[in-house]
XYZ file of C-alpha atoms in Angstrom:
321
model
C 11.453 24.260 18.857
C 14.038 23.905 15.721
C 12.541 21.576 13.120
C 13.828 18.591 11.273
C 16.231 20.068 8.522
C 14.694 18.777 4.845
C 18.295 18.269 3.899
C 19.000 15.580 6.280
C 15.881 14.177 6.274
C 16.153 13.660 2.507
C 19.295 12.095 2.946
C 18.005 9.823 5.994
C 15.145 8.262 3.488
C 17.897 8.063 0.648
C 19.639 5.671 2.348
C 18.832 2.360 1.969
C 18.401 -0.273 5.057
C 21.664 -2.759 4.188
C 23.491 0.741 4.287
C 24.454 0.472 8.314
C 27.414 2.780 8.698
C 25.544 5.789 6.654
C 22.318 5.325 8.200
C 24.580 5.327 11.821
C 26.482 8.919 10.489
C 22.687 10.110 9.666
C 21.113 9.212 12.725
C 23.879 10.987 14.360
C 23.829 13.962 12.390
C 19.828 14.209 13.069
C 20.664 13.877 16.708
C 23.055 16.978 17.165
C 20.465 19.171 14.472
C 17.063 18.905 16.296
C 15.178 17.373 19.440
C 11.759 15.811 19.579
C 10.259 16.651 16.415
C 12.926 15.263 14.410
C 12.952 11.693 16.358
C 9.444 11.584 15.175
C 10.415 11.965 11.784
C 13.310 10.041 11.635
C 10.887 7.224 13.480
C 8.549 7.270 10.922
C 11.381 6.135 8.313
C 12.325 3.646 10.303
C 9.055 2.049 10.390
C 9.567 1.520 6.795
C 12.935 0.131 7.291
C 12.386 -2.752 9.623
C 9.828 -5.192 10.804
C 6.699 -4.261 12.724
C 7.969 -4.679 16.170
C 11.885 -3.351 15.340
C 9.804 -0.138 14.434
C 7.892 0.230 17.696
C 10.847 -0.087 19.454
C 12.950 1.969 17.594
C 10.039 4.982 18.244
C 9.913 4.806 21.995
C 13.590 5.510 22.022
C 13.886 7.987 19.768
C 10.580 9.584 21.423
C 12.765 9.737 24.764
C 15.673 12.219 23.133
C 15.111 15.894 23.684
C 18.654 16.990 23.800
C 21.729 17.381 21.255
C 23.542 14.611 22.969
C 20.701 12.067 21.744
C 23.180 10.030 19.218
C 24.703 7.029 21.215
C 21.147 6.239 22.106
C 19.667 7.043 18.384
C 22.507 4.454 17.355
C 21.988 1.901 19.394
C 17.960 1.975 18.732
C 19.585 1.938 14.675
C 21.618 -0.975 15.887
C 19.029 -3.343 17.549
C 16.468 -2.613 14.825
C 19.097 -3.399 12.117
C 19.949 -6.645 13.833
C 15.946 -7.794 14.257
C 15.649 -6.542 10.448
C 18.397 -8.653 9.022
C 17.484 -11.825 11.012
C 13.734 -11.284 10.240
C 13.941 -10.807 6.522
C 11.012 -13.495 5.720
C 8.902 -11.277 8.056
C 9.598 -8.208 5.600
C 5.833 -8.367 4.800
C 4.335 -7.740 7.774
C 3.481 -4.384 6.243
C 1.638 -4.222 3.420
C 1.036 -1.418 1.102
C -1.994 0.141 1.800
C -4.418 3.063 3.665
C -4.985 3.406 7.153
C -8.523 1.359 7.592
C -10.416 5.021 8.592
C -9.398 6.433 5.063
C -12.260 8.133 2.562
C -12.481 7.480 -1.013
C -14.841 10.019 -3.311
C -17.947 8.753 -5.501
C -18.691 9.604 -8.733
C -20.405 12.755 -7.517
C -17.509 13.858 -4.851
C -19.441 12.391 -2.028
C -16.761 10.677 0.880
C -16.964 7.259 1.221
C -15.140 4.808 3.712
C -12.530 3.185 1.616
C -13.670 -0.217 4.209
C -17.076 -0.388 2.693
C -16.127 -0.506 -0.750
C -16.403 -3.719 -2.875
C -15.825 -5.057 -6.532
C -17.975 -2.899 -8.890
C -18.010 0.392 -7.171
C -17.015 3.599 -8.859
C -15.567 6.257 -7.740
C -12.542 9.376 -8.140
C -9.076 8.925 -9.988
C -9.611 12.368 -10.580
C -10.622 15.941 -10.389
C -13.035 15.378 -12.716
C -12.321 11.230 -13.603
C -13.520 7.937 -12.371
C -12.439 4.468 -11.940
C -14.067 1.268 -10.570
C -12.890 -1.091 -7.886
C -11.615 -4.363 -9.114
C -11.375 -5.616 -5.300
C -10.646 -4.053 -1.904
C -7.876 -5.873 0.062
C -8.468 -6.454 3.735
C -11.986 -5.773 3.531
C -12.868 -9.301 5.761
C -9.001 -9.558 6.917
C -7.685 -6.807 9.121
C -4.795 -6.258 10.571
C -2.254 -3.405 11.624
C 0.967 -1.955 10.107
C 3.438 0.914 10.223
C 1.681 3.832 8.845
C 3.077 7.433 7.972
C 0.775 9.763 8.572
C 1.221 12.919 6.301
C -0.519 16.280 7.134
C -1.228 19.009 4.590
C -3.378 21.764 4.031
C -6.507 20.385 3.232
C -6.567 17.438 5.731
C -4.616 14.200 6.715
C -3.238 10.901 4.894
C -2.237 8.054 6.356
C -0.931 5.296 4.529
C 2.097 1.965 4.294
C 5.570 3.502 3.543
C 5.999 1.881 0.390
C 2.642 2.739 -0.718
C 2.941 5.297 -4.008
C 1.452 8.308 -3.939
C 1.436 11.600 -5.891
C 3.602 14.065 -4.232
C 5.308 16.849 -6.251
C 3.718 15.841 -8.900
C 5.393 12.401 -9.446
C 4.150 8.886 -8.378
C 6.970 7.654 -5.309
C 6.713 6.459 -1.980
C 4.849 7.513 0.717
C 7.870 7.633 2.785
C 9.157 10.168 0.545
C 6.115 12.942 1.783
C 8.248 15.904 4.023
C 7.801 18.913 5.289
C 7.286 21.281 2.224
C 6.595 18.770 -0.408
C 3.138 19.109 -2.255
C 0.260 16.971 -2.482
C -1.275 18.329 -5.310
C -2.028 21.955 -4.428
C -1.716 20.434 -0.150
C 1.724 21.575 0.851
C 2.846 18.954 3.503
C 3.180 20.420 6.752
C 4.491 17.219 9.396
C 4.870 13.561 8.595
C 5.172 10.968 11.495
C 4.457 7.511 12.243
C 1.206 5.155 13.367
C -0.028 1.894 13.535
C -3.475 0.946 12.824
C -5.408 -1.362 10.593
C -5.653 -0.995 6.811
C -7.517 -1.383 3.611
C -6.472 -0.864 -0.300
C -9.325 -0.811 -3.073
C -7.405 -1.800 -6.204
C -8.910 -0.193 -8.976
C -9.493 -0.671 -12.951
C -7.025 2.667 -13.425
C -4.666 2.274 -10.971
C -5.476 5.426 -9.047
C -8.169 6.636 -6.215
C -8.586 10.304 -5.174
C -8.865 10.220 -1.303
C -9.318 12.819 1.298
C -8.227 15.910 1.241
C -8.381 15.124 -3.082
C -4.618 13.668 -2.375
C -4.390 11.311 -5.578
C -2.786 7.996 -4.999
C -2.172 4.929 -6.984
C -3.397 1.296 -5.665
C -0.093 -0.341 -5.981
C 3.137 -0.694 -3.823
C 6.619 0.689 -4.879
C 7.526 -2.727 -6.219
C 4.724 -2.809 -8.660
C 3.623 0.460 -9.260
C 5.692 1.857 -12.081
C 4.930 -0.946 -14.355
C 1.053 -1.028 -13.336
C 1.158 2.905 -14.400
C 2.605 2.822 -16.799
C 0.227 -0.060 -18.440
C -1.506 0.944 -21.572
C -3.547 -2.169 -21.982
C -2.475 -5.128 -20.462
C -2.397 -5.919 -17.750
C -4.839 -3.168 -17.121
C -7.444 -2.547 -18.151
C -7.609 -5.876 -20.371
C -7.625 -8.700 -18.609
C -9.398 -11.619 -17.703
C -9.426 -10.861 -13.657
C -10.572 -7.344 -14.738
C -13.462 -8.579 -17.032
C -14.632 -11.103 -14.723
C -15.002 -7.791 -11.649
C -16.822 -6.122 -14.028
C -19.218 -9.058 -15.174
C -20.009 -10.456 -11.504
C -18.270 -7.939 -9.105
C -19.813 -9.573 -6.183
C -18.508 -12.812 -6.963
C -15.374 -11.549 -7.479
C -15.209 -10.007 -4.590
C -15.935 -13.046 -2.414
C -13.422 -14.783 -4.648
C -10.594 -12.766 -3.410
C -11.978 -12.673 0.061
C -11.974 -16.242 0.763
C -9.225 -17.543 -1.905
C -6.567 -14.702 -3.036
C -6.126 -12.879 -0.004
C -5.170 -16.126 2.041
C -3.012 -17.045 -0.298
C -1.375 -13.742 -1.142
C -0.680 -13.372 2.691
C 1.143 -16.668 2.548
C 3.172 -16.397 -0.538
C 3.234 -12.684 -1.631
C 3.911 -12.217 -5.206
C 6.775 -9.709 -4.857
C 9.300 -11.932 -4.530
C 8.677 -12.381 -8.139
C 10.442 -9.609 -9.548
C 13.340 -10.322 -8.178
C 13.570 -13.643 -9.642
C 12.595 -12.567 -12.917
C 14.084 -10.520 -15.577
C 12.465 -7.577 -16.277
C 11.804 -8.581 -19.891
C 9.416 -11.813 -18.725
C 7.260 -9.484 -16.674
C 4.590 -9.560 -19.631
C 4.071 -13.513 -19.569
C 4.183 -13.479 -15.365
C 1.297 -11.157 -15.525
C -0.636 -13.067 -18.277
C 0.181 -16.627 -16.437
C -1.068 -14.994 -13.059
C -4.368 -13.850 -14.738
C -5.063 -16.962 -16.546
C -4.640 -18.670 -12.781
C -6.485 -16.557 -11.513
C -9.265 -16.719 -14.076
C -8.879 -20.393 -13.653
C -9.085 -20.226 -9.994
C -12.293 -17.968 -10.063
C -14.233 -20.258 -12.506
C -13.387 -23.289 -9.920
C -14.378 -21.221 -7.010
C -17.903 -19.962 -9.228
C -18.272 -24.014 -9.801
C -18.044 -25.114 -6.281
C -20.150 -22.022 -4.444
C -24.139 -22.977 -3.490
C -25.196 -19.452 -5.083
C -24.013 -21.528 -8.562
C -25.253 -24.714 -8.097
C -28.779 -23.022 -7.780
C -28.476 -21.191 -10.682
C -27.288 -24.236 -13.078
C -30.443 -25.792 -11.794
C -32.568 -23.141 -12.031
C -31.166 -23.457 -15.781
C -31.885 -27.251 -16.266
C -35.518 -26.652 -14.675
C -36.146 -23.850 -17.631
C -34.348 -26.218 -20.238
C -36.913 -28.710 -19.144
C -40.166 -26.828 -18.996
C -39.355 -25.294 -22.653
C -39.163 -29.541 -24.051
C-alpha cells in the first residue's frame, strides 16, 4: 500500500489552521497521492487543528477513503471541522499539552515508572546520564481525555498532545511535527497517527523528562516552551514556586491539586502571551510566582495538617517557660 509522501505531509503540518484554501489544495493533493494510511496521518494533524469533537469527526471520514477520488469528501470533513473550529475558539483548550495517562518516566537508576504516580519531590531522567525532580504532575487527581499523536519508533511508542514539545531531530518542536523518518534521538520514527485517551504531565525543575523508549521531552507546550528552555535562572530553577516543591513537596503538591489546577482549567495562562509584549515576559513570570507563593502560604495557613503543627509549636513554646 503506497505511503504518505513526507513532502506533503510536511507541507500539510506547515500550514496553519486560519489558512482554509491551502489546507483545502493539501487535503486534496493527499487525497489523489495515497489511500488509508495517509488519512490516518493527515487525521492526526487535524486533531491538532480543531476542537476535540471537530477532530473525531474529521477521522471517521477520512478513515472511510481508500481510493484516489477521496478529495470532495476530505474537503468537506476540512470544511465542517474548520467551521466548528472558528466558532469554538474559547474551546481551543480542550487539549492540553501533555502525555498519554499510560506513559513511563525513568528513576534515578533507569527503573520505569508510571508518569500517573509521580508527585512533587520525585526524581528522575532528563537524561542519558542526568536527573531532574518533579515540581508537580498535572492531572494527577483530574483526568480527562484529549487528541493524542501517537508516534512509533524503534525502540517503542510515544504518545503525547500535538502541541506538546519534544526532541525530534535533535531540536525541541512540536509533537505534531514527528513523521515518518524523523529521529527521536537514535529512534527513527516509523508511523504517527492519532488517539484519544486521558493524560498526565510531570513538570519538572529542568524542564525535561526522559520517557520510554529514552525519547527526551520537555514539560512545556509550544507556547511556552522556548522561553522555559531557554531559562538560565529565572524562572527556573530560582523561584519561589520551585523552592517551596523542594521544601514541602507534598504540600505543594496538594496545593496545585486542589487550587492551581482548577483554576488553570478555567483561565489558562496562555492567553497571556498574546497580550503581552515579549519584553514584559520577565515581570509576568515573577508576578505569577509571587501569586502563587502567596496563594500557597494561604492554602499552608488554612489546611488542618498546619493548624496541628502551629499548635504542636505553642505546646513546646509552653513546656520550655
Amino acid at each position: 500500500m503506497p505511503r504518505l509522501s513526507s513532502t506533503y505531509y510536511s507541507e500539510y503540518l506547515r500550514i496553519s489552521t486560519v489558512d482554509y484554501d491551502a489546507k483545502v489544495t493539501t487535503v486534496a493533493i493527499l487525497a489523489t497521492q495515497t489511500t488509508v494510511d495517509a488519512a490516518a496521518v493527515a487525521a492526526t494533524t487535524l486533531a491538532n487543528q480543531t476542537t476535540v469533537d471537530a477532530a473525531a469527526a474529521v477521522a471517521t471520514t477520512l478513515a472511510t477513503q481508500t481510493t484516489v477520488n477521496a478529495a470532495e469528501a476530505a474537503i468537506a470533513a476540512e470544511a465542517a471541522a474548520a467551521n466548528q473550529y472558528n466558532n469554538d475558539d474559547d474551546d481551543d483548550d480542550n487539549s492540553d499539552p501533555c502525555f498519554s495517562r499510560d506513559t513511563f518516566a525513568l528513576s534515578a537508576t533507569g527503573e520505569a515508572i508510571p508518569m500517573a504516580s509521580l508527585r512533587s519531590g520525585d526524581i528522575i531522567q532528563d537524561g542519558a546520564s542526568s536527573t531532574t525532580r518533579v515540581i508537580v504532575n498535572q492531572h494527577r487527581k483530574t483526568t480527562f481525555k484529549s487528541a493524542l499523536v501517537e508516534i512509533e519508533h524503534a525502540n517503542g511508542k510515544l504518545a503525547l498532545t500535538p502541541d506538546h514539545v519534544l526532541a525530534v531531530d535533535d531540536k525541541f518542536v512540536p509533537a505534531r511535527n514527528a513523521a515518518p523518518g524523523s529521529k527521536l534521538g537514535e529512534s527513527e520514527v516509523s508511523c504517527v497517527v492519532s488517539k484519544w485517551g486521558e493524560v498526565i504531565n510531570p513538570l519538572t525543575a529542568s524542564g525535561k523528562i526522559l520517557t520510554q523508549g529514552g525519547v527526551l521531552a520537555s514539560t512545556y507546550p509550544e507556547w511556552i516552551a522556548e522561553y522555559m528552555l531557554s531559562s538560565a535562572l529565572v524562572p527556573l530553577p530560582i523561584s519561589l514556586s520551585n523552592l517551596a516543591s523542594y521544601l514541602f513537596p507534598e504540600t505543594t503538591q496538594a496545593y496545585y491539586d486542589a487550587v492551581i489546577e482548577p483554576l488553570v482549567t478555567r483561565a489558562h495562562p496562555k492567553h497571556l502571551k498574546v497580550a503581552l509584549p515579549a519584553a514584559l515576559y520577565p515581570a509576568a513570570f515573577l508576578a505569577g510566582d509571587l501569586a502563587l507563593a502567596a496563594g500557597f502560604g494561604a492554602f499552608v495557613l488554612a489546611s488542618p495538617m498546619a493548624a496541628v503543627a502551629m499548635i504542636a509549636v505553642v505546646g513546646l513554646q509552653k513546656s520550655h517557660k
